[in-house]
N, CA and C of each residue as an Amber inpcrd file, in Angstrom:
protein
   321
 -87.0870000 -13.0790000  29.6200000 -86.3010000 -14.2500000  29.2600000
 -84.8980000 -13.7890000  28.9290000 -83.9270000 -14.4000000  29.6090000
 -82.5230000 -14.0530000  29.3620000 -81.9260000 -15.0610000  28.4030000
 -81.0700000 -14.5630000  27.5950000 -80.4380000 -15.4570000  26.6210000
 -79.1090000 -15.9400000  27.1720000 -78.7530000 -17.1720000  26.8540000
 -77.4860000 -17.7730000  27.2990000 -76.3440000 -17.3480000  26.3870000
 -75.1030000 -17.7540000  26.7410000 -73.9410000 -17.3400000  25.9600000
 -74.0100000 -17.7740000  24.5080000 -74.6350000 -18.9050000  24.2350000
 -74.6750000 -19.3710000  22.8490000 -75.6480000 -18.5680000  22.0140000
 -76.5000000 -17.7800000  22.6570000 -77.4690000 -17.0070000  21.9070000
 -77.0940000 -15.5390000  21.8060000 -75.9730000 -15.1190000  22.4590000
 -75.5700000 -13.7190000  22.4010000 -75.0380000 -13.3910000  21.0140000
 -75.2910000 -12.1790000  20.6340000 -74.7680000 -11.7390000  19.3440000
 -73.3090000 -11.3490000  19.5230000 -72.4920000 -11.6700000  18.5590000
 -71.0520000 -11.4070000  18.6060000 -70.7820000 -10.0300000  18.0320000
 -70.3140000  -9.0960000  18.8510000 -69.9600000  -7.7420000  18.4280000
 -71.0670000  -7.0890000  17.6150000 -72.2500000  -7.4040000  17.9090000
 -73.3760000  -6.7710000  17.2290000 -73.5260000  -7.2340000  15.7900000
 -72.7930000  -8.2790000  15.4000000 -72.8570000  -8.7450000  14.0200000
 -73.9790000  -9.7110000  13.7790000 -74.6940000 -10.0760000  14.7970000
 -75.8200000 -10.9670000  14.6360000 -75.4340000 -12.4360000  14.6000000
 -74.1290000 -12.7440000  14.7480000 -73.7160000 -14.1560000  14.7510000
 -73.7560000 -14.6750000  16.1730000 -74.1170000 -15.9040000  16.3570000
 -74.1500000 -16.4800000  17.7000000 -72.7400000 -16.5220000  18.2950000
 -72.6510000 -16.4910000  19.6180000 -71.3800000 -16.4720000  20.3590000
 -70.5050000 -17.6700000  19.9950000 -71.0930000 -18.8140000  19.7920000
 -70.3010000 -20.0050000  19.4820000 -69.5940000 -19.8390000  18.1390000
 -70.1960000 -19.1190000  17.1800000 -69.5350000 -18.8670000  15.8980000
 -68.3220000 -17.9580000  16.0950000 -68.4900000 -16.9530000  16.9620000
 -67.3760000 -16.0440000  17.2430000 -66.2540000 -16.7870000  17.9310000
 -66.6080000 -17.6520000  18.8670000 -65.5870000 -18.4220000  19.5820000
 -64.8280000 -19.3080000  18.6030000 -65.5480000 -19.9410000  17.6910000
 -64.9150000 -20.7880000  16.6720000 -64.0000000 -19.9470000  15.7860000
 -64.4620000 -18.7800000  15.4070000 -63.6430000 -17.8830000  14.5820000
 -62.3860000 -17.4630000  15.3270000 -62.5320000 -17.1510000  16.6090000
 -61.3740000 -16.7700000  17.4150000 -60.3860000 -17.9240000  17.5450000
 -60.8870000 -19.1190000  17.6930000 -60.0010000 -20.2830000  17.7980000
 -59.2520000 -20.4980000  16.4850000 -59.9840000 -20.3560000  15.3750000
 -59.3330000 -20.4970000  14.0690000 -58.2890000 -19.4050000  13.8670000
 -58.6260000 -18.1990000  14.2630000 -57.6920000 -17.0890000  14.1650000
 -56.4550000 -17.3470000  15.0220000 -56.6680000 -17.8770000  16.2170000
 -55.5580000 -18.2030000  17.1240000 -54.6660000 -19.2720000  16.4880000
 -55.2630000 -20.2720000  15.8900000 -54.4860000 -21.3270000  15.2320000
 -53.6770000 -20.7620000  14.0660000 -54.2930000 -19.9040000  13.2870000
 -53.5910000 -19.2890000  12.1600000 -52.4450000 -18.4000000  12.6500000
 -52.6920000 -17.6770000  13.7210000 -51.6690000 -16.8250000  14.3010000
 -50.5000000 -17.6640000  14.8200000 -50.8120000 -18.7770000  15.4810000
 -49.7610000 -19.6860000  15.9500000 -48.9480000 -20.2250000  14.7780000
 -49.6430000 -20.6070000  13.7080000 -48.9470000 -21.1240000  12.5240000
 -48.0690000 -20.0410000  11.9010000 -48.6000000 -18.8320000  11.8610000
 -47.8400000 -17.7130000  11.3060000 -46.5970000 -17.4510000  12.1510000
 -46.7480000 -17.4560000  13.4590000 -45.6100000 -17.2420000  14.3600000
 -44.5750000 -18.3490000  14.1890000 -45.0370000 -19.5690000  14.0220000
 -44.1180000 -20.6870000  13.7950000 -43.3630000 -20.4920000  12.4710000
 -44.0760000 -20.0450000  11.4420000 -43.4380000 -19.7850000  10.1500000
 -42.4040000 -18.6630000  10.2670000 -42.7560000 -17.6100000  10.9920000
 -41.8190000 -16.5000000  11.1860000 -40.5860000 -16.9980000  11.9440000
 -40.8120000 -17.8050000  12.9650000 -39.6950000 -18.3680000  13.7300000
 -38.7950000 -19.2220000  12.8510000 -39.4090000 -20.0440000  12.0030000
 -38.6220000 -20.8920000  11.0910000 -37.8320000 -20.0280000  10.1150000
 -38.4610000 -18.9740000   9.6080000 -37.7550000 -18.0770000   8.6820000
 -36.6000000 -17.3840000   9.3860000 -36.7960000 -16.9800000  10.6280000
 -35.7150000 -16.3350000  11.3790000 -34.5490000 -17.3000000  11.5820000
 -34.8470000 -18.5500000  11.8930000 -33.7820000 -19.5490000  12.0640000
 -33.0430000 -19.7920000  10.7630000 -33.7890000 -19.8630000   9.6530000
 -33.1410000 -20.0450000   8.3440000 -32.2690000 -18.8450000   8.0050000
 -32.7990000 -17.6450000   8.2700000 -32.0360000 -16.4320000   7.9900000
 -30.7730000 -16.3870000   8.8470000 -30.8940000 -16.7780000  10.0970000
 -29.7320000 -16.8080000  10.9800000 -28.7010000 -17.8240000  10.4760000
 -29.1680000 -18.9920000  10.0470000 -28.2550000 -20.0160000   9.5230000
 -27.5620000 -19.5110000   8.2560000 -28.3230000 -18.8500000   7.3840000
 -27.7190000 -18.2920000   6.1710000 -26.7190000 -17.1970000   6.5150000
 -27.0400000 -16.3920000   7.5160000 -26.1130000 -15.3560000   7.9560000
 -24.8200000 -15.9620000   8.4830000 -24.9310000 -17.0540000   9.2330000
 -23.7420000 -17.7270000   9.7590000 -22.9210000 -18.3160000   8.6160000
 -23.5930000 -18.9040000   7.6210000 -22.8660000 -19.4360000   6.4630000
 -22.1600000 -18.3130000   5.7140000 -22.8320000 -17.1840000   5.5830000
 -22.2370000 -16.0280000   4.9050000 -21.0080000 -15.5510000   5.6620000
 -21.1260000 -15.4660000   6.9930000 -19.9870000 -15.0370000   7.8030000
 -18.8260000 -16.0120000   7.6800000 -19.1200000 -17.3050000   7.6880000
 -18.0650000 -18.3110000   7.5450000 -17.4090000 -18.1990000   6.1700000
 -18.2150000 -18.0120000   5.1420000 -17.6650000 -17.8200000   3.7960000
 -16.7930000 -16.5730000   3.7230000 -17.2390000 -15.5120000   4.3800000
 -16.4490000 -14.2780000   4.4120000 -15.1190000 -14.4990000   5.1240000
 -15.1620000 -15.2700000   6.2480000 -13.9190000 -15.5600000   6.9740000
 -12.9640000 -16.3770000   6.1090000 -13.4970000 -17.3630000   5.3970000
 -12.6570000 -18.1990000   4.5310000 -12.0390000 -17.3510000   3.4220000
 -12.8660000 -16.5230000   2.7710000 -12.3480000 -15.6670000   1.6980000
 -11.3220000 -14.6760000   2.2330000 -11.5680000 -14.1440000   3.4270000
 -10.6200000 -13.2020000   4.0320000  -9.2940000 -13.9070000   4.3180000
  -9.3840000 -15.1400000   4.8110000  -8.1770000 -15.9270000   5.0640000
  -7.4080000 -16.1890000   3.7820000  -8.1330000 -16.5280000   2.7220000
  -7.4820000 -16.7670000   1.4280000  -6.8370000 -15.4870000   0.9110000
  -7.5330000 -14.3850000   1.0400000  -6.9980000 -13.1060000   0.5900000
  -5.7610000 -12.7190000   1.3960000  -5.8260000 -12.9120000   2.7150000
  -4.6650000 -12.6170000   3.5580000  -3.4770000 -13.4880000   3.1770000
  -3.7450000 -14.7560000   2.9110000  -2.6770000 -15.6740000   2.5230000
  -2.0590000 -15.2570000   1.1900000  -2.9000000 -14.9340000   0.2180000
  -2.4060000 -14.5060000  -1.0940000  -1.6210000 -13.2000000  -0.9650000
  -2.1260000 -12.2750000  -0.1700000  -1.4400000 -10.9960000   0.0350000
  -0.0650000 -11.2280000   0.6580000  -0.0090000 -12.1150000   1.6280000
   1.2620000 -12.4260000   2.2910000   2.2480000 -13.0440000   1.3060000
   1.7800000 -13.9840000   0.4830000   2.6690000 -14.6200000  -0.5110000
   3.1650000 -13.6010000  -1.5250000   2.2960000 -12.6960000  -1.9530000
   2.7040000 -11.6550000  -2.9100000   3.7440000 -10.7430000  -2.2780000
   3.5260000 -10.3500000  -1.0250000   4.4810000  -9.4910000  -0.3350000
   5.8390000 -10.1880000  -0.2230000   5.8300000 -11.4660000   0.1460000
   7.0840000 -12.2270000   0.2520000   7.7710000 -12.3280000  -1.1070000
   7.0050000 -12.5640000  -2.1590000   7.5870000 -12.6670000  -3.5000000
   8.1850000 -11.3260000  -3.9330000   7.4840000 -10.2370000  -3.6470000
   8.0020000  -8.9080000  -4.0000000   9.2760000  -8.5980000  -3.2140000
   9.3040000  -8.9710000  -1.9440000  10.4930000  -8.7630000  -1.1210000
  11.6700000  -9.5640000  -1.6660000  11.4200000 -10.8190000  -2.0170000
  12.4810000 -11.6670000  -2.5780000  12.9630000 -11.1110000  -3.9200000
  12.0450000 -10.6720000  -4.7560000  12.4060000 -10.1010000  -6.0540000
  13.2510000  -8.8430000  -5.8640000  12.8540000  -8.0010000  -4.9370000
  13.6140000  -6.7820000  -4.6460000  15.0350000  -7.1390000  -4.1980000
  15.1350000  -8.1480000  -3.3390000  16.4360000  -8.5890000  -2.8460000
  17.2900000  -9.1500000  -3.9830000  16.6690000  -9.9520000  -4.8510000
  17.3980000 -10.5240000  -5.9840000  17.8700000  -9.4350000  -6.9450000
  17.0020000  -8.4560000  -7.1970000  17.3950000  -7.3450000  -8.0720000
  18.5510000  -6.5640000  -7.4620000  18.4900000  -6.3450000  -6.1370000
  19.5820000  -5.6350000  -5.4710000  20.8740000  -6.4340000  -5.5790000
  20.7890000  -7.7530000  -5.3880000  21.9700000  -8.6170000  -5.5400000
  22.5070000  -8.5740000  -6.9610000  21.6080000  -8.5770000  -7.9220000
  22.0050000  -8.5130000  -9.3340000  22.6950000  -7.1710000  -9.6220000
  22.1260000  -6.0920000  -9.1340000  22.7390000  -4.7680000  -9.3380000
  24.1170000  -4.6940000  -8.6720000  24.2140000  -5.2600000  -7.4710000
  25.5080000  -5.2830000  -6.7870000  26.5280000  -6.0800000  -7.5970000
  26.1160000  -7.2180000  -8.1450000  27.0220000  -8.0470000  -8.9490000
  27.4480000  -7.3010000 -10.2180000  26.5080000  -6.5880000 -10.8430000
  26.8320000  -5.8140000 -12.0440000  27.8130000  -4.6980000 -11.6970000
  27.5620000  -4.0260000 -10.5680000  28.4820000  -2.9650000 -10.1280000
  29.8680000  -3.5260000  -9.8530000  29.9530000  -4.6810000  -9.1860000
  31.2390000  -5.3170000  -8.9040000  31.9530000  -5.6900000 -10.2030000
  31.1880000  -6.2740000 -11.1210000  31.7840000  -6.6670000 -12.4050000
  32.2670000  -5.4380000 -13.1570000  31.4720000  -4.3790000 -13.1320000
  31.8760000  -3.1300000 -13.7910000  33.1450000  -2.5750000 -13.1810000
  33.2380000  -2.6160000 -11.8480000  34.4320000  -2.1170000 -11.1630000
  35.6340000  -2.9860000 -11.5040000  35.4230000  -4.3000000 -11.5510000
  36.5310000  -5.2050000 -11.8930000  36.9970000  -4.9670000 -13.3200000
  36.0760000  -4.7780000 -14.2450000  36.4320000  -4.5030000 -15.6480000
  37.1810000  -3.1820000 -15.7310000  36.7240000  -2.1860000 -15.0050000
  37.3890000  -0.8790000 -15.0180000  38.8180000  -1.0040000 -14.4800000
  38.9660000  -1.7850000 -13.3720000  40.3050000  -1.9760000 -12.8180000
  41.2040000  -2.7070000 -13.8090000  40.6610000  -3.7060000 -14.4960000
  41.4440000  -4.4490000 -15.5000000  41.8230000  -3.5400000 -16.6640000
  40.8710000  -2.6940000 -17.0450000  41.1340000  -1.7660000 -18.1480000
  42.2600000  -0.8150000 -17.7600000  42.2020000  -0.2970000 -16.5510000
  43.2580000   0.6040000 -16.0810000  44.5910000  -0.1340000 -16.0310000
  44.5910000  -1.3660000 -15.5220000  45.8190000  -2.1610000 -15.4190000
  46.3880000  -2.4540000 -16.7990000  45.5080000  -2.8040000 -17.7380000
  45.9530000  -3.1060000 -19.1070000  46.5570000  -1.8460000 -19.7280000
  45.8980000  -0.7050000 -19.5120000  46.4210000   0.5480000 -20.0520000
  47.7890000   0.8820000 -19.4380000  47.9230000   0.6160000 -18.1340000
  49.1860000   0.9020000 -17.4840000  50.2840000  -0.0500000 -17.9850000
  49.9030000  -1.3150000 -18.2000000  50.8690000  -2.3110000 -18.6700000
  51.2830000  -2.0170000 -20.1180000  50.3830000  -1.4600000 -20.8800000
  50.6990000  -1.1880000 -22.2960000  51.5530000   0.0640000 -22.4290000
  51.6730000   0.8680000 -21.4280000  52.4740000   2.0900000 -21.5300000
  53.8500000   1.8240000 -21.1820000
């Protein structure tokens, strides 16, 4: 007497073939669900990575803008200080010339 597929033992475990098939189907469903979860996590991680990159670009832009404004302010300050020093030098020279003229006039 030959036994049919439903009466075969599954991997020698003594369980009928239909139980093994059911277990395999359940395992397949769980694996599919797990793969779907992994896929969803990968998409979320990718979206978070894109948000992080966008935030980094925005912060970099802000930093570049602030750096540029600071550089311009330092350049303007340097120019103003140079103008101030030039004006002080001119005033000093004018005072010296007046002092010399006054001394010459008083002699």
